Amino acid sequence: MKQLRNTKQRQTVLNAVLGRKDHPTADQLYLDLRTKNPKISRGTVYRNLNILAESSEIKHLKTAGADRFDWRTEPHDHIMCTNCGALCDSPLPYKAELDNLIEEYTGFKINFHRTVFEGLCPDCMQNLQNQE
């Protein structure tokens, strides 16, 4: 891959991702950055998010509803609330043994896997209980 120069805009977008410990959407990052720099365009944010993901400086997570971005680049799993869409890192360690097991069963060469556990987050469960 061709070496890209590190632009001020790219560094600004990277800092925005690194500054959040959740898994923001491109729109959330764009709105955050607009408060600091009203001249930044949506295209600049999206383009730089894609460049940063392609260069493995951040992770691009394709989830139901919206694509998200993650500052953690090492393999790890996620948990997603099916009600509010909250996305967080799984507290359990990544299981590389699953990669080997799938290789044995399928003949594929597995590099890594992405697992998203789905269910209700504690806040949504509490809200549902309060409505009963």
JSON list of C-alpha atoms in Angstrom, two decimals:
[
{"chain": "A", "resi": 1, "resn": "MET", "atom": "CA", "xyz": [0.00, 0.00, 0.00]},
{"chain": "A", "resi": 2, "resn": "LYS", "atom": "CA", "xyz": [1.20, 3.49, -0.84]},
{"chain": "A", "resi": 3, "resn": "GLN", "atom": "CA", "xyz": [2.42, 5.51, 2.14]},
{"chain": "A", "resi": 4, "resn": "LEU", "atom": "CA", "xyz": [0.02, 8.40, 2.80]},
{"chain": "A", "resi": 5, "resn": "ARG", "atom": "CA", "xyz": [1.19, 11.58, 4.37]},
{"chain": "A", "resi": 6, "resn": "ASN", "atom": "CA", "xyz": [-0.31, 12.35, 7.75]},
{"chain": "A", "resi": 7, "resn": "THR", "atom": "CA", "xyz": [-2.49, 15.41, 7.29]},
{"chain": "A", "resi": 8, "resn": "LYS", "atom": "CA", "xyz": [-3.76, 17.71, 10.02]},
{"chain": "A", "resi": 9, "resn": "GLN", "atom": "CA", "xyz": [-7.33, 16.64, 9.23]},
{"chain": "A", "resi": 10, "resn": "ARG", "atom": "CA", "xyz": [-6.46, 12.93, 9.49]},
{"chain": "A", "resi": 11, "resn": "GLN", "atom": "CA", "xyz": [-4.74, 13.49, 12.82]},
{"chain": "A", "resi": 12, "resn": "THR", "atom": "CA", "xyz": [-7.77, 15.44, 14.05]},
{"chain": "A", "resi": 13, "resn": "VAL", "atom": "CA", "xyz": [-10.11, 12.59, 13.06]},
{"chain": "A", "resi": 14, "resn": "LEU", "atom": "CA", "xyz": [-7.80, 10.00, 14.64]},
{"chain": "A", "resi": 15, "resn": "ASN", "atom": "CA", "xyz": [-7.67, 12.02, 17.87]},
{"chain": "A", "resi": 16, "resn": "ALA", "atom": "CA", "xyz": [-11.47, 12.18, 17.88]},
{"chain": "A", "resi": 17, "resn": "VAL", "atom": "CA", "xyz": [-11.70, 8.37, 17.69]},
{"chain": "A", "resi": 18, "resn": "LEU", "atom": "CA", "xyz": [-8.94, 7.86, 20.26]},
{"chain": "A", "resi": 19, "resn": "GLY", "atom": "CA", "xyz": [-10.61, 10.35, 22.60]},
{"chain": "A", "resi": 20, "resn": "ARG", "atom": "CA", "xyz": [-13.76, 8.27, 22.83]},
{"chain": "A", "resi": 21, "resn": "LYS", "atom": "CA", "xyz": [-13.99, 4.96, 24.61]},
{"chain": "A", "resi": 22, "resn": "ASP", "atom": "CA", "xyz": [-17.30, 4.02, 23.02]},
{"chain": "A", "resi": 23, "resn": "HIS", "atom": "CA", "xyz": [-17.80, 2.99, 19.40]},
{"chain": "A", "resi": 24, "resn": "PRO", "atom": "CA", "xyz": [-18.99, 6.14, 17.63]},
{"chain": "A", "resi": 25, "resn": "THR", "atom": "CA", "xyz": [-20.58, 6.35, 14.22]},
{"chain": "A", "resi": 26, "resn": "ALA", "atom": "CA", "xyz": [-19.08, 8.56, 11.53]},
{"chain": "A", "resi": 27, "resn": "ASP", "atom": "CA", "xyz": [-21.92, 11.03, 12.08]},
{"chain": "A", "resi": 28, "resn": "GLN", "atom": "CA", "xyz": [-21.25, 11.21, 15.82]},
{"chain": "A", "resi": 29, "resn": "LEU", "atom": "CA", "xyz": [-17.59, 11.93, 15.14]},
{"chain": "A", "resi": 30, "resn": "TYR", "atom": "CA", "xyz": [-18.48, 14.51, 12.50]},
{"chain": "A", "resi": 31, "resn": "LEU", "atom": "CA", "xyz": [-20.80, 16.33, 14.91]},
{"chain": "A", "resi": 32, "resn": "ASP", "atom": "CA", "xyz": [-18.15, 16.24, 17.66]},
{"chain": "A", "resi": 33, "resn": "LEU", "atom": "CA", "xyz": [-15.53, 17.64, 15.30]},
{"chain": "A", "resi": 34, "resn": "ARG", "atom": "CA", "xyz": [-17.88, 20.36, 14.01]},
{"chain": "A", "resi": 35, "resn": "THR", "atom": "CA", "xyz": [-18.09, 21.82, 17.54]},
{"chain": "A", "resi": 36, "resn": "LYS", "atom": "CA", "xyz": [-14.31, 22.31, 17.48]},
{"chain": "A", "resi": 37, "resn": "ASN", "atom": "CA", "xyz": [-13.93, 23.19, 13.80]},
{"chain": "A", "resi": 38, "resn": "PRO", "atom": "CA", "xyz": [-17.12, 24.38, 12.06]},
{"chain": "A", "resi": 39, "resn": "LYS", "atom": "CA", "xyz": [-15.33, 24.31, 8.69]},
{"chain": "A", "resi": 40, "resn": "ILE", "atom": "CA", "xyz": [-14.61, 20.57, 8.68]},
{"chain": "A", "resi": 41, "resn": "SER", "atom": "CA", "xyz": [-16.74, 18.77, 6.11]},
{"chain": "A", "resi": 42, "resn": "ARG", "atom": "CA", "xyz": [-18.59, 15.49, 6.43]},
{"chain": "A", "resi": 43, "resn": "GLY", "atom": "CA", "xyz": [-16.63, 14.19, 3.43]},
{"chain": "A", "resi": 44, "resn": "THR", "atom": "CA", "xyz": [-13.30, 14.96, 5.13]},
{"chain": "A", "resi": 45, "resn": "VAL", "atom": "CA", "xyz": [-14.35, 13.05, 8.25]},
{"chain": "A", "resi": 46, "resn": "TYR", "atom": "CA", "xyz": [-15.68, 10.04, 6.32]},
{"chain": "A", "resi": 47, "resn": "ARG", "atom": "CA", "xyz": [-12.70, 9.90, 3.95]},
{"chain": "A", "resi": 48, "resn": "ASN", "atom": "CA", "xyz": [-10.20, 10.05, 6.80]},
{"chain": "A", "resi": 49, "resn": "LEU", "atom": "CA", "xyz": [-12.07, 7.44, 8.86]},
{"chain": "A", "resi": 50, "resn": "ASN", "atom": "CA", "xyz": [-11.84, 5.08, 5.89]},
{"chain": "A", "resi": 51, "resn": "ILE", "atom": "CA", "xyz": [-8.13, 5.81, 5.39]},
{"chain": "A", "resi": 52, "resn": "LEU", "atom": "CA", "xyz": [-7.43, 5.26, 9.10]},
{"chain": "A", "resi": 53, "resn": "ALA", "atom": "CA", "xyz": [-9.34, 1.96, 9.04]},
{"chain": "A", "resi": 54, "resn": "GLU", "atom": "CA", "xyz": [-7.57, 0.78, 5.86]},
{"chain": "A", "resi": 55, "resn": "SER", "atom": "CA", "xyz": [-4.20, 1.55, 7.46]},
{"chain": "A", "resi": 56, "resn": "SER", "atom": "CA", "xyz": [-5.25, -0.38, 10.63]},
{"chain": "A", "resi": 57, "resn": "GLU", "atom": "CA", "xyz": [-4.91, 2.67, 12.89]},
{"chain": "A", "resi": 58, "resn": "ILE", "atom": "CA", "xyz": [-8.55, 2.17, 13.93]},
{"chain": "A", "resi": 59, "resn": "LYS", "atom": "CA", "xyz": [-11.13, -0.58, 13.34]},
{"chain": "A", "resi": 60, "resn": "HIS", "atom": "CA", "xyz": [-14.23, -0.19, 11.18]},
{"chain": "A", "resi": 61, "resn": "LEU", "atom": "CA", "xyz": [-17.13, -2.16, 12.67]},
{"chain": "A", "resi": 62, "resn": "LYS", "atom": "CA", "xyz": [-20.07, -2.96, 10.43]},
{"chain": "A", "resi": 63, "resn": "THR", "atom": "CA", "xyz": [-23.09, -3.34, 12.68]},
{"chain": "A", "resi": 64, "resn": "ALA", "atom": "CA", "xyz": [-26.85, -3.34, 12.21]},
{"chain": "A", "resi": 65, "resn": "GLY", "atom": "CA", "xyz": [-28.06, 0.22, 11.95]},
{"chain": "A", "resi": 66, "resn": "ALA", "atom": "CA", "xyz": [-24.76, 2.05, 11.48]},
{"chain": "A", "resi": 67, "resn": "ASP", "atom": "CA", "xyz": [-21.08, 1.53, 10.90]},
{"chain": "A", "resi": 68, "resn": "ARG", "atom": "CA", "xyz": [-18.98, 2.24, 13.99]},
{"chain": "A", "resi": 69, "resn": "PHE", "atom": "CA", "xyz": [-15.32, 2.96, 14.64]},
{"chain": "A", "resi": 70, "resn": "ASP", "atom": "CA", "xyz": [-13.12, 1.53, 17.37]},
{"chain": "A", "resi": 71, "resn": "TRP", "atom": "CA", "xyz": [-9.84, 2.79, 18.77]},
{"chain": "A", "resi": 72, "resn": "ARG", "atom": "CA", "xyz": [-8.88, -0.74, 19.86]},
{"chain": "A", "resi": 73, "resn": "THR", "atom": "CA", "xyz": [-7.21, -2.51, 16.96]},
{"chain": "A", "resi": 74, "resn": "GLU", "atom": "CA", "xyz": [-6.35, -5.84, 18.59]},
{"chain": "A", "resi": 75, "resn": "PRO", "atom": "CA", "xyz": [-8.86, -8.68, 18.08]},
{"chain": "A", "resi": 76, "resn": "HIS", "atom": "CA", "xyz": [-11.73, -8.48, 20.56]},
{"chain": "A", "resi": 77, "resn": "ASP", "atom": "CA", "xyz": [-15.47, -9.15, 20.66]},
{"chain": "A", "resi": 78, "resn": "HIS", "atom": "CA", "xyz": [-18.38, -6.79, 21.19]},
{"chain": "A", "resi": 79, "resn": "ILE", "atom": "CA", "xyz": [-21.80, -6.68, 22.84]},
{"chain": "A", "resi": 80, "resn": "MET", "atom": "CA", "xyz": [-24.66, -4.76, 21.21]},
{"chain": "A", "resi": 81, "resn": "CYS", "atom": "CA", "xyz": [-28.00, -3.75, 22.70]},
{"chain": "A", "resi": 82, "resn": "THR", "atom": "CA", "xyz": [-30.81, -4.70, 20.34]},
{"chain": "A", "resi": 83, "resn": "ASN", "atom": "CA", "xyz": [-33.01, -1.99, 21.82]},
{"chain": "A", "resi": 84, "resn": "CYS", "atom": "CA", "xyz": [-30.90, 1.21, 22.02]},
{"chain": "A", "resi": 85, "resn": "GLY", "atom": "CA", "xyz": [-27.98, 0.20, 19.79]},
{"chain": "A", "resi": 86, "resn": "ALA", "atom": "CA", "xyz": [-25.30, 0.68, 22.46]},
{"chain": "A", "resi": 87, "resn": "LEU", "atom": "CA", "xyz": [-22.10, -1.14, 21.54]},
{"chain": "A", "resi": 88, "resn": "CYS", "atom": "CA", "xyz": [-19.34, -2.05, 23.99]},
{"chain": "A", "resi": 89, "resn": "ASP", "atom": "CA", "xyz": [-16.31, -4.31, 24.23]},
{"chain": "A", "resi": 90, "resn": "SER", "atom": "CA", "xyz": [-16.80, -7.79, 25.60]},
{"chain": "A", "resi": 91, "resn": "PRO", "atom": "CA", "xyz": [-15.12, -8.26, 28.99]},
{"chain": "A", "resi": 92, "resn": "LEU", "atom": "CA", "xyz": [-13.97, -11.75, 27.98]},
{"chain": "A", "resi": 93, "resn": "PRO", "atom": "CA", "xyz": [-10.66, -12.29, 26.19]},
{"chain": "A", "resi": 94, "resn": "TYR", "atom": "CA", "xyz": [-10.55, -13.04, 22.47]},
{"chain": "A", "resi": 95, "resn": "LYS", "atom": "CA", "xyz": [-10.62, -16.81, 21.81]},
{"chain": "A", "resi": 96, "resn": "ALA", "atom": "CA", "xyz": [-8.07, -17.58, 19.07]},
{"chain": "A", "resi": 97, "resn": "GLU", "atom": "CA", "xyz": [-8.90, -21.28, 19.58]},
{"chain": "A", "resi": 98, "resn": "LEU", "atom": "CA", "xyz": [-12.13, -20.64, 17.68]},
{"chain": "A", "resi": 99, "resn": "ASP", "atom": "CA", "xyz": [-10.10, -19.59, 14.63]},
{"chain": "A", "resi": 100, "resn": "ASN", "atom": "CA", "xyz": [-8.22, -22.92, 14.74]},
{"chain": "A", "resi": 101, "resn": "LEU", "atom": "CA", "xyz": [-11.41, -24.90, 15.28]},
{"chain": "A", "resi": 102, "resn": "ILE", "atom": "CA", "xyz": [-13.13, -23.32, 12.27]},
{"chain": "A", "resi": 103, "resn": "GLU", "atom": "CA", "xyz": [-10.00, -23.98, 10.17]},
{"chain": "A", "resi": 104, "resn": "GLU", "atom": "CA", "xyz": [-10.17, -27.67, 11.09]},
{"chain": "A", "resi": 105, "resn": "TYR", "atom": "CA", "xyz": [-13.84, -27.94, 10.17]},
{"chain": "A", "resi": 106, "resn": "THR", "atom": "CA", "xyz": [-13.82, -25.88, 6.97]},
{"chain": "A", "resi": 107, "resn": "GLY", "atom": "CA", "xyz": [-10.34, -25.86, 5.46]},
{"chain": "A", "resi": 108, "resn": "PHE", "atom": "CA", "xyz": [-10.39, -22.04, 5.46]},
{"chain": "A", "resi": 109, "resn": "LYS", "atom": "CA", "xyz": [-7.28, -20.18, 6.63]},
{"chain": "A", "resi": 110, "resn": "ILE", "atom": "CA", "xyz": [-8.72, -17.98, 9.37]},
{"chain": "A", "resi": 111, "resn": "ASN", "atom": "CA", "xyz": [-6.94, -14.73, 10.18]},
{"chain": "A", "resi": 112, "resn": "PHE", "atom": "CA", "xyz": [-9.32, -13.64, 12.97]},
{"chain": "A", "resi": 113, "resn": "HIS", "atom": "CA", "xyz": [-13.02, -13.55, 13.77]},
{"chain": "A", "resi": 114, "resn": "ARG", "atom": "CA", "xyz": [-15.46, -10.83, 14.75]},
{"chain": "A", "resi": 115, "resn": "THR", "atom": "CA", "xyz": [-18.19, -11.72, 17.19]},
{"chain": "A", "resi": 116, "resn": "VAL", "atom": "CA", "xyz": [-21.02, -9.43, 18.26]},
{"chain": "A", "resi": 117, "resn": "PHE", "atom": "CA", "xyz": [-23.17, -10.70, 21.10]},
{"chain": "A", "resi": 118, "resn": "GLU", "atom": "CA", "xyz": [-26.68, -9.22, 20.98]},
{"chain": "A", "resi": 119, "resn": "GLY", "atom": "CA", "xyz": [-29.12, -8.64, 23.80]},
{"chain": "A", "resi": 120, "resn": "LEU", "atom": "CA", "xyz": [-30.51, -5.97, 26.11]},
{"chain": "A", "resi": 121, "resn": "CYS", "atom": "CA", "xyz": [-28.17, -3.65, 27.98]},
{"chain": "A", "resi": 122, "resn": "PRO", "atom": "CA", "xyz": [-28.74, -3.09, 31.73]},
{"chain": "A", "resi": 123, "resn": "ASP", "atom": "CA", "xyz": [-30.27, 0.39, 31.13]},
{"chain": "A", "resi": 124, "resn": "CYS", "atom": "CA", "xyz": [-32.82, -0.95, 28.63]},
{"chain": "A", "resi": 125, "resn": "MET", "atom": "CA", "xyz": [-33.68, -3.89, 30.91]},
{"chain": "A", "resi": 126, "resn": "GLN", "atom": "CA", "xyz": [-34.25, -1.44, 33.77]},
{"chain": "A", "resi": 127, "resn": "ASN", "atom": "CA", "xyz": [-36.41, 0.83, 31.60]},
{"chain": "A", "resi": 128, "resn": "LEU", "atom": "CA", "xyz": [-38.53, -2.14, 30.47]},
{"chain": "A", "resi": 129, "resn": "GLN", "atom": "CA", "xyz": [-38.97, -3.29, 34.09]},
{"chain": "A", "resi": 130, "resn": "ASN", "atom": "CA", "xyz": [-40.03, 0.24, 35.11]},
{"chain": "A", "resi": 131, "resn": "GLN", "atom": "CA", "xyz": [-42.69, 0.28, 32.36]},
{"chain": "A", "resi": 132, "resn": "GLU", "atom": "CA", "xyz": [-44.33, -2.91, 33.64]}
]
